[in-house]
């Protein structure tokens, strides 16, 4: 297990630059990110955004995410999910924070079946990780 190291505290100048670059203003004009994930005709994901699936236990979160990942991996429609990623933006990072390795592997195999890909080969565009926090993450972190 990795040990926690000292956190780096940014300087005042670094913090000021970060805040300036992160600020959003109502008076500025921003370019809309291209839609890359849809359910039927409804946009559920745009390029450059990060998503997490949270909900009650046994509410089919993993199955839902599996279908979304399969669509993104295959570039096709899977259970009403449709993806349209640019060829150079197809890398998928799948992180599970609840299940053991065996069940994560079963989810990965389901994703590959839904994407109509072979189960004996790791796909080039998908990295799957199982990360179990030492202490459970409070749900408040996720909104």
JSON list of C-alpha atoms in Angstrom, two decimals:
[
{"chain": "A", "resi": 1, "resn": "UNK", "atom": "CA", "xyz": [0.00, 0.00, 0.00]},
{"chain": "A", "resi": 2, "resn": "UNK", "atom": "CA", "xyz": [1.24, 3.48, -0.80]},
{"chain": "A", "resi": 3, "resn": "UNK", "atom": "CA", "xyz": [1.95, 5.79, 2.08]},
{"chain": "A", "resi": 4, "resn": "UNK", "atom": "CA", "xyz": [0.48, 9.27, 2.16]},
{"chain": "A", "resi": 5, "resn": "UNK", "atom": "CA", "xyz": [3.08, 11.91, 1.42]},
{"chain": "A", "resi": 6, "resn": "UNK", "atom": "CA", "xyz": [3.20, 15.58, 2.31]},
{"chain": "A", "resi": 7, "resn": "UNK", "atom": "CA", "xyz": [0.92, 17.65, 0.14]},
{"chain": "A", "resi": 8, "resn": "UNK", "atom": "CA", "xyz": [2.45, 20.39, -1.95]},
{"chain": "A", "resi": 9, "resn": "UNK", "atom": "CA", "xyz": [1.00, 23.78, -1.13]},
{"chain": "A", "resi": 10, "resn": "UNK", "atom": "CA", "xyz": [0.91, 26.15, -4.12]},
{"chain": "A", "resi": 11, "resn": "UNK", "atom": "CA", "xyz": [2.48, 29.58, -3.83]},
{"chain": "A", "resi": 12, "resn": "UNK", "atom": "CA", "xyz": [0.29, 32.70, -3.85]},
{"chain": "A", "resi": 13, "resn": "UNK", "atom": "CA", "xyz": [1.30, 33.34, -7.45]},
{"chain": "A", "resi": 14, "resn": "UNK", "atom": "CA", "xyz": [0.47, 29.78, -8.56]},
{"chain": "A", "resi": 15, "resn": "UNK", "atom": "CA", "xyz": [-2.86, 29.95, -6.76]},
{"chain": "A", "resi": 16, "resn": "UNK", "atom": "CA", "xyz": [-3.69, 33.31, -8.39]},
{"chain": "A", "resi": 17, "resn": "UNK", "atom": "CA", "xyz": [-2.94, 31.88, -11.87]},
{"chain": "A", "resi": 18, "resn": "UNK", "atom": "CA", "xyz": [-5.06, 28.79, -11.14]},
{"chain": "A", "resi": 19, "resn": "UNK", "atom": "CA", "xyz": [-8.00, 30.91, -9.96]},
{"chain": "A", "resi": 20, "resn": "UNK", "atom": "CA", "xyz": [-7.76, 33.20, -12.98]},
{"chain": "A", "resi": 21, "resn": "UNK", "atom": "CA", "xyz": [-7.69, 30.24, -15.41]},
{"chain": "A", "resi": 22, "resn": "UNK", "atom": "CA", "xyz": [-10.56, 28.45, -13.62]},
{"chain": "A", "resi": 23, "resn": "UNK", "atom": "CA", "xyz": [-12.89, 31.45, -13.34]},
{"chain": "A", "resi": 24, "resn": "UNK", "atom": "CA", "xyz": [-16.13, 31.47, -15.34]},
{"chain": "A", "resi": 25, "resn": "UNK", "atom": "CA", "xyz": [-17.76, 34.77, -16.19]},
{"chain": "A", "resi": 26, "resn": "UNK", "atom": "CA", "xyz": [-21.29, 35.47, -17.35]},
{"chain": "A", "resi": 27, "resn": "UNK", "atom": "CA", "xyz": [-19.96, 38.15, -19.72]},
{"chain": "A", "resi": 28, "resn": "UNK", "atom": "CA", "xyz": [-17.39, 35.99, -21.55]},
{"chain": "A", "resi": 29, "resn": "UNK", "atom": "CA", "xyz": [-18.15, 33.90, -24.61]},
{"chain": "A", "resi": 30, "resn": "UNK", "atom": "CA", "xyz": [-17.29, 30.20, -24.38]},
{"chain": "A", "resi": 31, "resn": "UNK", "atom": "CA", "xyz": [-17.31, 27.57, -27.07]},
{"chain": "A", "resi": 32, "resn": "UNK", "atom": "CA", "xyz": [-19.80, 24.75, -26.54]},
{"chain": "A", "resi": 33, "resn": "UNK", "atom": "CA", "xyz": [-18.13, 21.34, -26.24]},
{"chain": "A", "resi": 34, "resn": "UNK", "atom": "CA", "xyz": [-19.18, 18.81, -28.88]},
{"chain": "A", "resi": 35, "resn": "UNK", "atom": "CA", "xyz": [-21.75, 16.20, -27.85]},
{"chain": "A", "resi": 36, "resn": "UNK", "atom": "CA", "xyz": [-20.19, 12.74, -27.65]},
{"chain": "A", "resi": 37, "resn": "UNK", "atom": "CA", "xyz": [-22.71, 10.67, -25.62]},
{"chain": "A", "resi": 38, "resn": "UNK", "atom": "CA", "xyz": [-26.44, 10.52, -26.19]},
{"chain": "A", "resi": 39, "resn": "UNK", "atom": "CA", "xyz": [-29.48, 8.53, -25.11]},
{"chain": "A", "resi": 40, "resn": "UNK", "atom": "CA", "xyz": [-31.65, 8.46, -28.18]},
{"chain": "A", "resi": 41, "resn": "UNK", "atom": "CA", "xyz": [-31.58, 12.19, -29.09]},
{"chain": "A", "resi": 42, "resn": "UNK", "atom": "CA", "xyz": [-30.76, 13.59, -25.62]},
{"chain": "A", "resi": 43, "resn": "UNK", "atom": "CA", "xyz": [-27.16, 14.69, -24.98]},
{"chain": "A", "resi": 44, "resn": "UNK", "atom": "CA", "xyz": [-25.75, 13.17, -21.77]},
{"chain": "A", "resi": 45, "resn": "UNK", "atom": "CA", "xyz": [-22.05, 13.84, -22.30]},
{"chain": "A", "resi": 46, "resn": "UNK", "atom": "CA", "xyz": [-19.82, 16.36, -24.02]},
{"chain": "A", "resi": 47, "resn": "UNK", "atom": "CA", "xyz": [-16.14, 16.15, -24.92]},
{"chain": "A", "resi": 48, "resn": "UNK", "atom": "CA", "xyz": [-13.83, 17.06, -22.05]},
{"chain": "A", "resi": 49, "resn": "UNK", "atom": "CA", "xyz": [-16.28, 16.46, -19.24]},
{"chain": "A", "resi": 50, "resn": "UNK", "atom": "CA", "xyz": [-15.92, 13.91, -16.45]},
{"chain": "A", "resi": 51, "resn": "UNK", "atom": "CA", "xyz": [-18.82, 11.78, -15.24]},
{"chain": "A", "resi": 52, "resn": "UNK", "atom": "CA", "xyz": [-19.51, 9.60, -12.22]},
{"chain": "A", "resi": 53, "resn": "UNK", "atom": "CA", "xyz": [-22.48, 7.36, -11.61]},
{"chain": "A", "resi": 54, "resn": "UNK", "atom": "CA", "xyz": [-23.90, 7.41, -8.10]},
{"chain": "A", "resi": 55, "resn": "UNK", "atom": "CA", "xyz": [-27.11, 6.09, -6.66]},
{"chain": "A", "resi": 56, "resn": "UNK", "atom": "CA", "xyz": [-28.68, 3.66, -4.24]},
{"chain": "A", "resi": 57, "resn": "UNK", "atom": "CA", "xyz": [-27.34, 0.13, -3.84]},
{"chain": "A", "resi": 58, "resn": "UNK", "atom": "CA", "xyz": [-28.61, -2.36, -6.44]},
{"chain": "A", "resi": 59, "resn": "UNK", "atom": "CA", "xyz": [-30.05, 0.42, -8.65]},
{"chain": "A", "resi": 60, "resn": "UNK", "atom": "CA", "xyz": [-28.29, -0.95, -11.78]},
{"chain": "A", "resi": 61, "resn": "UNK", "atom": "CA", "xyz": [-25.55, 1.73, -11.83]},
{"chain": "A", "resi": 62, "resn": "UNK", "atom": "CA", "xyz": [-22.90, -0.73, -13.00]},
{"chain": "A", "resi": 63, "resn": "UNK", "atom": "CA", "xyz": [-25.08, -2.14, -15.78]},
{"chain": "A", "resi": 64, "resn": "UNK", "atom": "CA", "xyz": [-25.96, 1.38, -16.95]},
{"chain": "A", "resi": 65, "resn": "UNK", "atom": "CA", "xyz": [-22.30, 2.46, -16.99]},
{"chain": "A", "resi": 66, "resn": "UNK", "atom": "CA", "xyz": [-21.37, -0.80, -18.76]},
{"chain": "A", "resi": 67, "resn": "UNK", "atom": "CA", "xyz": [-23.71, 0.06, -21.63]},
{"chain": "A", "resi": 68, "resn": "UNK", "atom": "CA", "xyz": [-22.31, 3.61, -21.84]},
{"chain": "A", "resi": 69, "resn": "UNK", "atom": "CA", "xyz": [-18.70, 2.34, -21.87]},
{"chain": "A", "resi": 70, "resn": "UNK", "atom": "CA", "xyz": [-19.56, -0.34, -24.45]},
{"chain": "A", "resi": 71, "resn": "UNK", "atom": "CA", "xyz": [-21.08, 2.31, -26.71]},
{"chain": "A", "resi": 72, "resn": "UNK", "atom": "CA", "xyz": [-18.05, 4.58, -26.32]},
{"chain": "A", "resi": 73, "resn": "UNK", "atom": "CA", "xyz": [-15.68, 1.67, -26.89]},
{"chain": "A", "resi": 74, "resn": "UNK", "atom": "CA", "xyz": [-17.43, 0.37, -30.01]},
{"chain": "A", "resi": 75, "resn": "UNK", "atom": "CA", "xyz": [-18.59, 3.71, -31.43]},
{"chain": "A", "resi": 76, "resn": "UNK", "atom": "CA", "xyz": [-22.03, 2.21, -31.89]},
{"chain": "A", "resi": 77, "resn": "UNK", "atom": "CA", "xyz": [-25.44, 2.28, -30.23]},
{"chain": "A", "resi": 78, "resn": "UNK", "atom": "CA", "xyz": [-25.74, 0.02, -27.18]},
{"chain": "A", "resi": 79, "resn": "UNK", "atom": "CA", "xyz": [-29.09, -0.14, -25.34]},
{"chain": "A", "resi": 80, "resn": "UNK", "atom": "CA", "xyz": [-30.11, 3.33, -26.61]},
{"chain": "A", "resi": 81, "resn": "UNK", "atom": "CA", "xyz": [-26.70, 4.86, -25.73]},
{"chain": "A", "resi": 82, "resn": "UNK", "atom": "CA", "xyz": [-24.95, 6.35, -28.74]},
{"chain": "A", "resi": 83, "resn": "UNK", "atom": "CA", "xyz": [-21.40, 7.70, -28.81]},
{"chain": "A", "resi": 84, "resn": "UNK", "atom": "CA", "xyz": [-19.54, 9.88, -31.29]},
{"chain": "A", "resi": 85, "resn": "UNK", "atom": "CA", "xyz": [-15.97, 10.40, -30.06]},
{"chain": "A", "resi": 86, "resn": "UNK", "atom": "CA", "xyz": [-13.26, 11.79, -32.34]},
{"chain": "A", "resi": 87, "resn": "UNK", "atom": "CA", "xyz": [-10.71, 9.10, -33.24]},
{"chain": "A", "resi": 88, "resn": "UNK", "atom": "CA", "xyz": [-7.97, 10.84, -31.21]},
{"chain": "A", "resi": 89, "resn": "UNK", "atom": "CA", "xyz": [-10.23, 11.18, -28.11]},
{"chain": "A", "resi": 90, "resn": "UNK", "atom": "CA", "xyz": [-11.39, 7.61, -27.57]},
{"chain": "A", "resi": 91, "resn": "UNK", "atom": "CA", "xyz": [-9.43, 6.67, -24.42]},
{"chain": "A", "resi": 92, "resn": "UNK", "atom": "CA", "xyz": [-11.77, 5.44, -21.65]},
{"chain": "A", "resi": 93, "resn": "UNK", "atom": "CA", "xyz": [-10.76, 5.31, -18.00]},
{"chain": "A", "resi": 94, "resn": "UNK", "atom": "CA", "xyz": [-13.09, 3.08, -15.97]},
{"chain": "A", "resi": 95, "resn": "UNK", "atom": "CA", "xyz": [-12.61, 3.17, -12.18]},
{"chain": "A", "resi": 96, "resn": "UNK", "atom": "CA", "xyz": [-14.62, 1.00, -9.79]},
{"chain": "A", "resi": 97, "resn": "UNK", "atom": "CA", "xyz": [-14.52, 1.96, -6.11]},
{"chain": "A", "resi": 98, "resn": "UNK", "atom": "CA", "xyz": [-16.85, -0.70, -4.71]},
{"chain": "A", "resi": 99, "resn": "UNK", "atom": "CA", "xyz": [-16.27, -4.16, -6.16]},
{"chain": "A", "resi": 100, "resn": "UNK", "atom": "CA", "xyz": [-13.51, -6.73, -5.85]},
{"chain": "A", "resi": 101, "resn": "UNK", "atom": "CA", "xyz": [-11.23, -7.72, -8.72]},
{"chain": "A", "resi": 102, "resn": "UNK", "atom": "CA", "xyz": [-13.32, -10.73, -9.74]},
{"chain": "A", "resi": 103, "resn": "UNK", "atom": "CA", "xyz": [-16.52, -8.70, -10.10]},
{"chain": "A", "resi": 104, "resn": "UNK", "atom": "CA", "xyz": [-14.67, -5.87, -11.86]},
{"chain": "A", "resi": 105, "resn": "UNK", "atom": "CA", "xyz": [-13.39, -8.46, -14.34]},
{"chain": "A", "resi": 106, "resn": "UNK", "atom": "CA", "xyz": [-16.96, -9.71, -14.87]},
{"chain": "A", "resi": 107, "resn": "UNK", "atom": "CA", "xyz": [-18.08, -6.12, -15.57]},
{"chain": "A", "resi": 108, "resn": "UNK", "atom": "CA", "xyz": [-15.20, -5.70, -18.03]},
{"chain": "A", "resi": 109, "resn": "UNK", "atom": "CA", "xyz": [-16.24, -8.90, -19.82]},
{"chain": "A", "resi": 110, "resn": "UNK", "atom": "CA", "xyz": [-19.86, -7.67, -19.98]},
{"chain": "A", "resi": 111, "resn": "UNK", "atom": "CA", "xyz": [-18.66, -4.38, -21.50]},
{"chain": "A", "resi": 112, "resn": "UNK", "atom": "CA", "xyz": [-16.72, -6.30, -24.15]},
{"chain": "A", "resi": 113, "resn": "UNK", "atom": "CA", "xyz": [-19.72, -8.51, -24.96]},
{"chain": "A", "resi": 114, "resn": "UNK", "atom": "CA", "xyz": [-22.00, -5.47, -25.27]},
{"chain": "A", "resi": 115, "resn": "UNK", "atom": "CA", "xyz": [-19.40, -3.82, -27.53]},
{"chain": "A", "resi": 116, "resn": "UNK", "atom": "CA", "xyz": [-19.15, -7.03, -29.60]},
{"chain": "A", "resi": 117, "resn": "UNK", "atom": "CA", "xyz": [-15.42, -7.31, -28.83]},
{"chain": "A", "resi": 118, "resn": "UNK", "atom": "CA", "xyz": [-13.43, -10.44, -27.87]},
{"chain": "A", "resi": 119, "resn": "UNK", "atom": "CA", "xyz": [-13.13, -11.21, -24.15]},
{"chain": "A", "resi": 120, "resn": "UNK", "atom": "CA", "xyz": [-9.63, -12.68, -24.47]},
{"chain": "A", "resi": 121, "resn": "UNK", "atom": "CA", "xyz": [-7.91, -9.37, -25.33]},
{"chain": "A", "resi": 122, "resn": "UNK", "atom": "CA", "xyz": [-7.69, -6.08, -23.43]},
{"chain": "A", "resi": 123, "resn": "UNK", "atom": "CA", "xyz": [-9.04, -3.30, -25.66]},
{"chain": "A", "resi": 124, "resn": "UNK", "atom": "CA", "xyz": [-6.59, -0.59, -26.69]},
{"chain": "A", "resi": 125, "resn": "UNK", "atom": "CA", "xyz": [-8.88, 2.29, -25.72]},
{"chain": "A", "resi": 126, "resn": "UNK", "atom": "CA", "xyz": [-10.02, 1.08, -22.27]},
{"chain": "A", "resi": 127, "resn": "UNK", "atom": "CA", "xyz": [-8.16, 1.09, -18.96]},
{"chain": "A", "resi": 128, "resn": "UNK", "atom": "CA", "xyz": [-10.01, -0.49, -16.05]},
{"chain": "A", "resi": 129, "resn": "UNK", "atom": "CA", "xyz": [-8.99, 0.00, -12.43]},
{"chain": "A", "resi": 130, "resn": "UNK", "atom": "CA", "xyz": [-10.34, -1.15, -9.09]},
{"chain": "A", "resi": 131, "resn": "UNK", "atom": "CA", "xyz": [-9.53, 1.40, -6.41]},
{"chain": "A", "resi": 132, "resn": "UNK", "atom": "CA", "xyz": [-10.91, 0.76, -2.96]},
{"chain": "A", "resi": 133, "resn": "UNK", "atom": "CA", "xyz": [-10.35, 3.73, -0.62]},
{"chain": "A", "resi": 134, "resn": "UNK", "atom": "CA", "xyz": [-8.86, 2.96, 2.79]},
{"chain": "A", "resi": 135, "resn": "UNK", "atom": "CA", "xyz": [-11.84, 4.74, 4.28]},
{"chain": "A", "resi": 136, "resn": "UNK", "atom": "CA", "xyz": [-15.20, 4.94, 2.47]},
{"chain": "A", "resi": 137, "resn": "UNK", "atom": "CA", "xyz": [-15.63, 8.15, 0.50]},
{"chain": "A", "resi": 138, "resn": "UNK", "atom": "CA", "xyz": [-18.45, 10.30, 1.89]},
{"chain": "A", "resi": 139, "resn": "UNK", "atom": "CA", "xyz": [-21.28, 10.63, -0.65]},
{"chain": "A", "resi": 140, "resn": "UNK", "atom": "CA", "xyz": [-21.24, 14.41, -0.10]},
{"chain": "A", "resi": 141, "resn": "UNK", "atom": "CA", "xyz": [-18.09, 14.51, -2.25]},
{"chain": "A", "resi": 142, "resn": "UNK", "atom": "CA", "xyz": [-20.19, 13.56, -5.26]},
{"chain": "A", "resi": 143, "resn": "UNK", "atom": "CA", "xyz": [-22.89, 16.20, -4.88]}
]
